CSV table of C-alpha atoms in Angstrom, one decimal:
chain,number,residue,atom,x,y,z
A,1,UNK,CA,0.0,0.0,0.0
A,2,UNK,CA,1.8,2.9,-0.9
A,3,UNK,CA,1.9,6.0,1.2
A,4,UNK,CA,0.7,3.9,3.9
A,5,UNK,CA,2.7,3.8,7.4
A,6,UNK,CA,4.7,0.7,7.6
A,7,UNK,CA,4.6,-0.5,11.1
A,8,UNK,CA,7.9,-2.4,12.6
A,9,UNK,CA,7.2,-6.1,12.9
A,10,UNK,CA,9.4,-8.9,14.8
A,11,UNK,CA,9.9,-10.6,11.5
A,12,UNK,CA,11.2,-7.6,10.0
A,13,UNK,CA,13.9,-7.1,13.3
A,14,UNK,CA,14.3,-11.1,12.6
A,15,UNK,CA,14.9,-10.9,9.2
A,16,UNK,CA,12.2,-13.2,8.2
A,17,UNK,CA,10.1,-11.1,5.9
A,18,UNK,CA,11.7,-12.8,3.3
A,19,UNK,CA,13.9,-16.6,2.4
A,20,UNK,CA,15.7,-17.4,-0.2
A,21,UNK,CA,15.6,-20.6,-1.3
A,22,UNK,CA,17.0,-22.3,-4.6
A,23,UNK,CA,18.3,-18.4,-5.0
A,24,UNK,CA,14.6,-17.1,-5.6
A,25,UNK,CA,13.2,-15.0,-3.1
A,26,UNK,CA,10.4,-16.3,-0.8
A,27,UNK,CA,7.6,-14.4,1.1
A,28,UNK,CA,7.7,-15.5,4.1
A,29,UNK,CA,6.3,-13.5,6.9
A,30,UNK,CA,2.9,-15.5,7.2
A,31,UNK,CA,5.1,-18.7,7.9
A,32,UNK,CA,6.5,-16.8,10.5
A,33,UNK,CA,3.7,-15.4,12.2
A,34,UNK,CA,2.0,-19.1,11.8
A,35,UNK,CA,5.0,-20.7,13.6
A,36,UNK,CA,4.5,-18.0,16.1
A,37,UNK,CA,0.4,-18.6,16.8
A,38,UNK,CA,1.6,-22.2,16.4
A,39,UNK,CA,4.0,-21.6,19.3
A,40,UNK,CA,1.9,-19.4,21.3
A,41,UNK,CA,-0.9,-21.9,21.8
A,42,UNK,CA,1.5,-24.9,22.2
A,43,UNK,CA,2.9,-22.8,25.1
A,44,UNK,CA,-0.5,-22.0,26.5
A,45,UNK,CA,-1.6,-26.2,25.9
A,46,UNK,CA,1.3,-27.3,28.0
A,47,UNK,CA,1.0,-24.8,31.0
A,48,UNK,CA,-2.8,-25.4,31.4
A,49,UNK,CA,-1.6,-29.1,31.4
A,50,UNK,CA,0.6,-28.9,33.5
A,51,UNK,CA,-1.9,-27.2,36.1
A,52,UNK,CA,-4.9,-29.2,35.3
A,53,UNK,CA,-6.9,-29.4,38.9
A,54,UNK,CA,-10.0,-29.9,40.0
A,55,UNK,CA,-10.2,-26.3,41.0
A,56,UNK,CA,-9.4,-24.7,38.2
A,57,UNK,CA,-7.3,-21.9,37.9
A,58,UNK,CA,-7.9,-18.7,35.5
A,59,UNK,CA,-6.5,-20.3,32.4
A,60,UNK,CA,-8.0,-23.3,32.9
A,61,UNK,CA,-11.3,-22.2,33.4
A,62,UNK,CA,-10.5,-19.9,30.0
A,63,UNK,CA,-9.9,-22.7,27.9
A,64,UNK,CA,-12.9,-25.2,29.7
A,65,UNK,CA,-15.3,-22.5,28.8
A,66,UNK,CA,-14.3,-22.0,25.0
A,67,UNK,CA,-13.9,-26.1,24.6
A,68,UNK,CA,-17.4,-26.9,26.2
A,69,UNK,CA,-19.4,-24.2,24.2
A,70,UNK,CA,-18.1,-25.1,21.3
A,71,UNK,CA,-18.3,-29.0,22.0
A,72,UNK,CA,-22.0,-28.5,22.7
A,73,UNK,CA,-22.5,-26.2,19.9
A,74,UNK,CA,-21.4,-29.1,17.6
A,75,UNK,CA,-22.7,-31.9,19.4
A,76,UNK,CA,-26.3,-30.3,19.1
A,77,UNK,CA,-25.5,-29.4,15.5
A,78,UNK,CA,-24.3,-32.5,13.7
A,79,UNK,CA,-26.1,-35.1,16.2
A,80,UNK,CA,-24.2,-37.8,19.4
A,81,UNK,CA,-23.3,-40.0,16.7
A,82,UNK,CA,-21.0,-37.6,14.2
A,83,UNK,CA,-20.5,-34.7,16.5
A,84,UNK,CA,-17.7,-35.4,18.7
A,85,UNK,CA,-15.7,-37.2,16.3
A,86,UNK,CA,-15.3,-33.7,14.9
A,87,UNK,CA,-15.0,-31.6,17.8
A,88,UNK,CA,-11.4,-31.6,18.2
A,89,UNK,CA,-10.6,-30.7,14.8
A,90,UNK,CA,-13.0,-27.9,14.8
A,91,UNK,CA,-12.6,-26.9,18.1
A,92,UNK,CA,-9.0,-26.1,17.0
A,93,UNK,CA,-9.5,-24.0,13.6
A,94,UNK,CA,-11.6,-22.1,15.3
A,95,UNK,CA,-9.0,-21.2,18.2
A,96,UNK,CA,-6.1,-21.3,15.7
A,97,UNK,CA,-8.0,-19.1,13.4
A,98,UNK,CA,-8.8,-17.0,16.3
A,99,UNK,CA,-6.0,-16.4,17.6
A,100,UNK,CA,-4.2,-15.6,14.4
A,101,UNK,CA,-6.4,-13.0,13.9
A,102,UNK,CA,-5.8,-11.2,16.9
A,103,UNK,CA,-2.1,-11.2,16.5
A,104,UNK,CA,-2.9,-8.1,13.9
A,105,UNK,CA,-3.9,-6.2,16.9
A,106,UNK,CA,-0.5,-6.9,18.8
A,107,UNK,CA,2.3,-4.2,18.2
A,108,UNK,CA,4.8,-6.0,16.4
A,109,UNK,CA,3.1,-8.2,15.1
A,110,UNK,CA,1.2,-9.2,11.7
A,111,UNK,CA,-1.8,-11.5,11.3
A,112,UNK,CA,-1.0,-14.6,9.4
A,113,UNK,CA,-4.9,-14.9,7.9
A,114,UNK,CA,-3.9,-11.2,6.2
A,115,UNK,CA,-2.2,-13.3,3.9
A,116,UNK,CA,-3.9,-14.8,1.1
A,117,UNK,CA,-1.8,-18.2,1.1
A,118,UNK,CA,-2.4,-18.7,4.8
A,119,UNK,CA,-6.5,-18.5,4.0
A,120,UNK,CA,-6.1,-20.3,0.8
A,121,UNK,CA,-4.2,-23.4,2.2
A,122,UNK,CA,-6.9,-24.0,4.6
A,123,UNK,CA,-10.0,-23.3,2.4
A,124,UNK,CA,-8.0,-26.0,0.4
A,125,UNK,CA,-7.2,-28.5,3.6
A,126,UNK,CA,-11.3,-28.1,4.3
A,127,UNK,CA,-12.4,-28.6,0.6
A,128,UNK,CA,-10.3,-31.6,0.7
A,129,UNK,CA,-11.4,-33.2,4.1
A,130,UNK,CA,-14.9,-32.9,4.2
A,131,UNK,CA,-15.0,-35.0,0.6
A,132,UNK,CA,-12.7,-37.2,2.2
A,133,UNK,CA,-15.0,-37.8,4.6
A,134,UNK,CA,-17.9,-38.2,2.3
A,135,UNK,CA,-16.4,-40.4,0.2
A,136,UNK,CA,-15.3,-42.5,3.2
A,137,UNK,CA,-19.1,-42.7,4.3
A,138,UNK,CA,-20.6,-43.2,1.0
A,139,UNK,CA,-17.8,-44.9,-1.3
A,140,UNK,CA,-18.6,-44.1,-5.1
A,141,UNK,CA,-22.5,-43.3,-3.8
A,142,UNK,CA,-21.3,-39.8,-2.7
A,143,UNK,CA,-21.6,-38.9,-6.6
A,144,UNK,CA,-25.1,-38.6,-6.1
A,145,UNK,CA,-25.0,-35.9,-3.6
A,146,UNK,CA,-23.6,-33.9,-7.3
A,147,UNK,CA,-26.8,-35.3,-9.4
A,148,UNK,CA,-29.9,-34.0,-8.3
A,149,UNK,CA,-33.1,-35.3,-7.3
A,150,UNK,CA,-34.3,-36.7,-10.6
A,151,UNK,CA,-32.6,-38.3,-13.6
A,152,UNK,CA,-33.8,-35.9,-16.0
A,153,UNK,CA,-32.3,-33.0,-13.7
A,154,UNK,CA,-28.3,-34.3,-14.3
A,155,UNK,CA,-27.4,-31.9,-17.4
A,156,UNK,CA,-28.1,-29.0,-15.1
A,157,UNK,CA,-27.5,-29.8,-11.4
A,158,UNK,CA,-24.5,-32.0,-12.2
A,159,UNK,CA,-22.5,-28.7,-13.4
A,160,UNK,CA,-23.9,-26.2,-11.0
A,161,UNK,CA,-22.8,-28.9,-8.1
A,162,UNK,CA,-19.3,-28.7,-9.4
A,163,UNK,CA,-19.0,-24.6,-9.6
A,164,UNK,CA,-21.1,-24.7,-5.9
A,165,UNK,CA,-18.9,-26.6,-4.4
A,166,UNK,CA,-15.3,-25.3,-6.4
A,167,UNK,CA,-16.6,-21.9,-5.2
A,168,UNK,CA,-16.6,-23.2,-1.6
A,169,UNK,CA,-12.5,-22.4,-0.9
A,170,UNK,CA,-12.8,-19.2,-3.0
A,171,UNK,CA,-15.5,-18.2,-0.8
A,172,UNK,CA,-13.7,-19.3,2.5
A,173,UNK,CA,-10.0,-17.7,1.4
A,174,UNK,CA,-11.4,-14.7,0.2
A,175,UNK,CA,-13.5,-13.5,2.9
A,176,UNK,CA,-11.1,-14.4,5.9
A,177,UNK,CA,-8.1,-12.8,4.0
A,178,UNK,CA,-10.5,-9.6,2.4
A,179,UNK,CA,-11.6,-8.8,6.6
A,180,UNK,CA,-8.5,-9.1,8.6
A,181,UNK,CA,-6.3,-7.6,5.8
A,182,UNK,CA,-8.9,-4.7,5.5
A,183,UNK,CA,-9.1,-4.3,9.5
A,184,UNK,CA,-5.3,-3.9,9.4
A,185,UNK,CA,-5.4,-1.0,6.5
A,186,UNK,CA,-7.9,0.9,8.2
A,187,UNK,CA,-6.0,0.5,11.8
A,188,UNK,CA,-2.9,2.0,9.9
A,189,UNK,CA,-4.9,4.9,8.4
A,190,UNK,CA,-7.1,5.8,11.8
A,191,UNK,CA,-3.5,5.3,13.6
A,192,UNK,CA,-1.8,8.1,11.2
A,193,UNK,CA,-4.9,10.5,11.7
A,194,UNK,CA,-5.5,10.0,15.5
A,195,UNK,CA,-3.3,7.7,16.9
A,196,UNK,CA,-5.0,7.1,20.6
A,197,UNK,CA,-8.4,8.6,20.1
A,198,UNK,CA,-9.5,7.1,17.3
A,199,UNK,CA,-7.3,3.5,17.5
A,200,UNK,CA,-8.8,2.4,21.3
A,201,UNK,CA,-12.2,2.4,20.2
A,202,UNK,CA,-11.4,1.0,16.5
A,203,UNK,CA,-9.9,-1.8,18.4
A,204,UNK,CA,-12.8,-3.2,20.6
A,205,UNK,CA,-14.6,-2.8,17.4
A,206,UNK,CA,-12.6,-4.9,15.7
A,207,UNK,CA,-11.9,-7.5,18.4
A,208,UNK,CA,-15.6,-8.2,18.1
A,209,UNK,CA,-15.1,-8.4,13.9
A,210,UNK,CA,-12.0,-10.8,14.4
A,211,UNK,CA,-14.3,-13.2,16.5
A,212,UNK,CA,-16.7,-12.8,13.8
A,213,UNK,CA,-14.8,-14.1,11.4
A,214,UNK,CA,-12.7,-17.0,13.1
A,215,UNK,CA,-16.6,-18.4,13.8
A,216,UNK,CA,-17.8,-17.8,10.5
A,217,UNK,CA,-14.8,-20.4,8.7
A,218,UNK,CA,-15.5,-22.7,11.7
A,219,UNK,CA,-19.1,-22.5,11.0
A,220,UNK,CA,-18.8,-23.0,7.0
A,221,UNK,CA,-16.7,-25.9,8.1
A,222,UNK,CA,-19.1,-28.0,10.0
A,223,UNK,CA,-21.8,-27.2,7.6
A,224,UNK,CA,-19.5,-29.1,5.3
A,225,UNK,CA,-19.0,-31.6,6.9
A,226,UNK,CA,-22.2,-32.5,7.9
A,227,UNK,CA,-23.6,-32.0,4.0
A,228,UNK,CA,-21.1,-34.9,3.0
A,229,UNK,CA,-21.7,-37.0,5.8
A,230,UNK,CA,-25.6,-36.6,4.9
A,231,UNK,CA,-25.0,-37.2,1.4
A,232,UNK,CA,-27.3,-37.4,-1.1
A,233,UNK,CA,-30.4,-37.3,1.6
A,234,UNK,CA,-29.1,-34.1,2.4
């Protein structure tokens, strides 16, 4: 963006904006700052760990309550029988998303999901699993989730299936990376006209947007997967 304030980052101090590898140049900042989330929530998963009680403690008690809503938000959702098969791996794209969105509002650091081949990579990872899974249900009867009700109806539903579901990861990529990276332009731009008055309250607003958005890929996700696991009776 040019004219735009560049703020300092840690992975400009680290050198890590860039790599070269194979003597072409890399970007590589969203690795970085994915590593870091990565590291910040192994961190956090070992301490509470290590002080797992049966009074809990703050941080305990922090991650209990986001675990169990969201367990019984996808327990009620996708039924006893599917539901907590999935609840780990949901349970952590939403935190992971969520927490790598807030990083944008950290000084120094960048948000990995205001990259578009952080958001792409796992619009890509969903679009693969959840047919995975519906194949692994259904075998080759998963086809006829693409076919329509009726016979006759093939010519047109089979085509519109395929762009429906090939706009899926488009859709999910496009509006994680369009909202953070736009929340971190206009934090640059209100920062540069008033940089306390006007950035405090922009923040709250947009810790509310960043939850917003880390709920709605984790909410896109699970309606995936339960539309393959339900298959053509969906």
């Amino acid at each position: 963006m040019a004219g735009l304030a560049h703020p300092v980052l840690i992975s400009t101090l680290c050198n890590m904006d860039t790599i070269e590898i194979g003597g072409k140049v890399i970007e590589f900042q969203h690795v970085f700052y994915t590593w870091l989330v990565m590291g910040i929530l192994f961190i956090l998963a070992l301490l509470t760990r290590r002080r797992l009680t049966m009074v809990p403690g703050a941080l305990q008690n922090f991650w209990e309550a986001i675990i169990e809503t969201l367990e019984n938000f996808i327990v009620s959702s996708m039924g006893e029988k599917d539901g907590p098969k999935f609840v780990p791996f949901l349970c952590g794209l939403f935190i992971y998303i969520l927490f790598s969105n807030l990083t944008g509002l950290l000084p120094l650091f960048n948000a990995p999901t205001a990259n578009l081949n952080t958001t792409v990579s796992m619009a890509l990872f969903v679009f693969v699993l959840y047919h995975v899974i519906g194949i692994m249900k259904w075998h080759h009867m998963y086809i006829k989730q693409f076919l329509g009700v009726s016979k006759w109806l093939i010519p047109l539903m089979f085509p519109l299936e395929i762009v429906s579901h090939c706009s899926r990861p488009l859709s999910l990529s496009l509006r994680l990376f369009g909202n953070i990276r736009g929340e971190e332009i206009v934090l640059i731009l209100f920062f540069i006209m008033a940089p306390i008055l006007a950035t405090v309250p922009i923040y709250c607003l947009f810790l509310l947007a960043k939850f917003m958005q880390a709920l709605v890929f984790f909410l896109l996700t699970m309606f995936y997967i339960q539309s393959a696991l339900a298959g053509a009776e969906h």
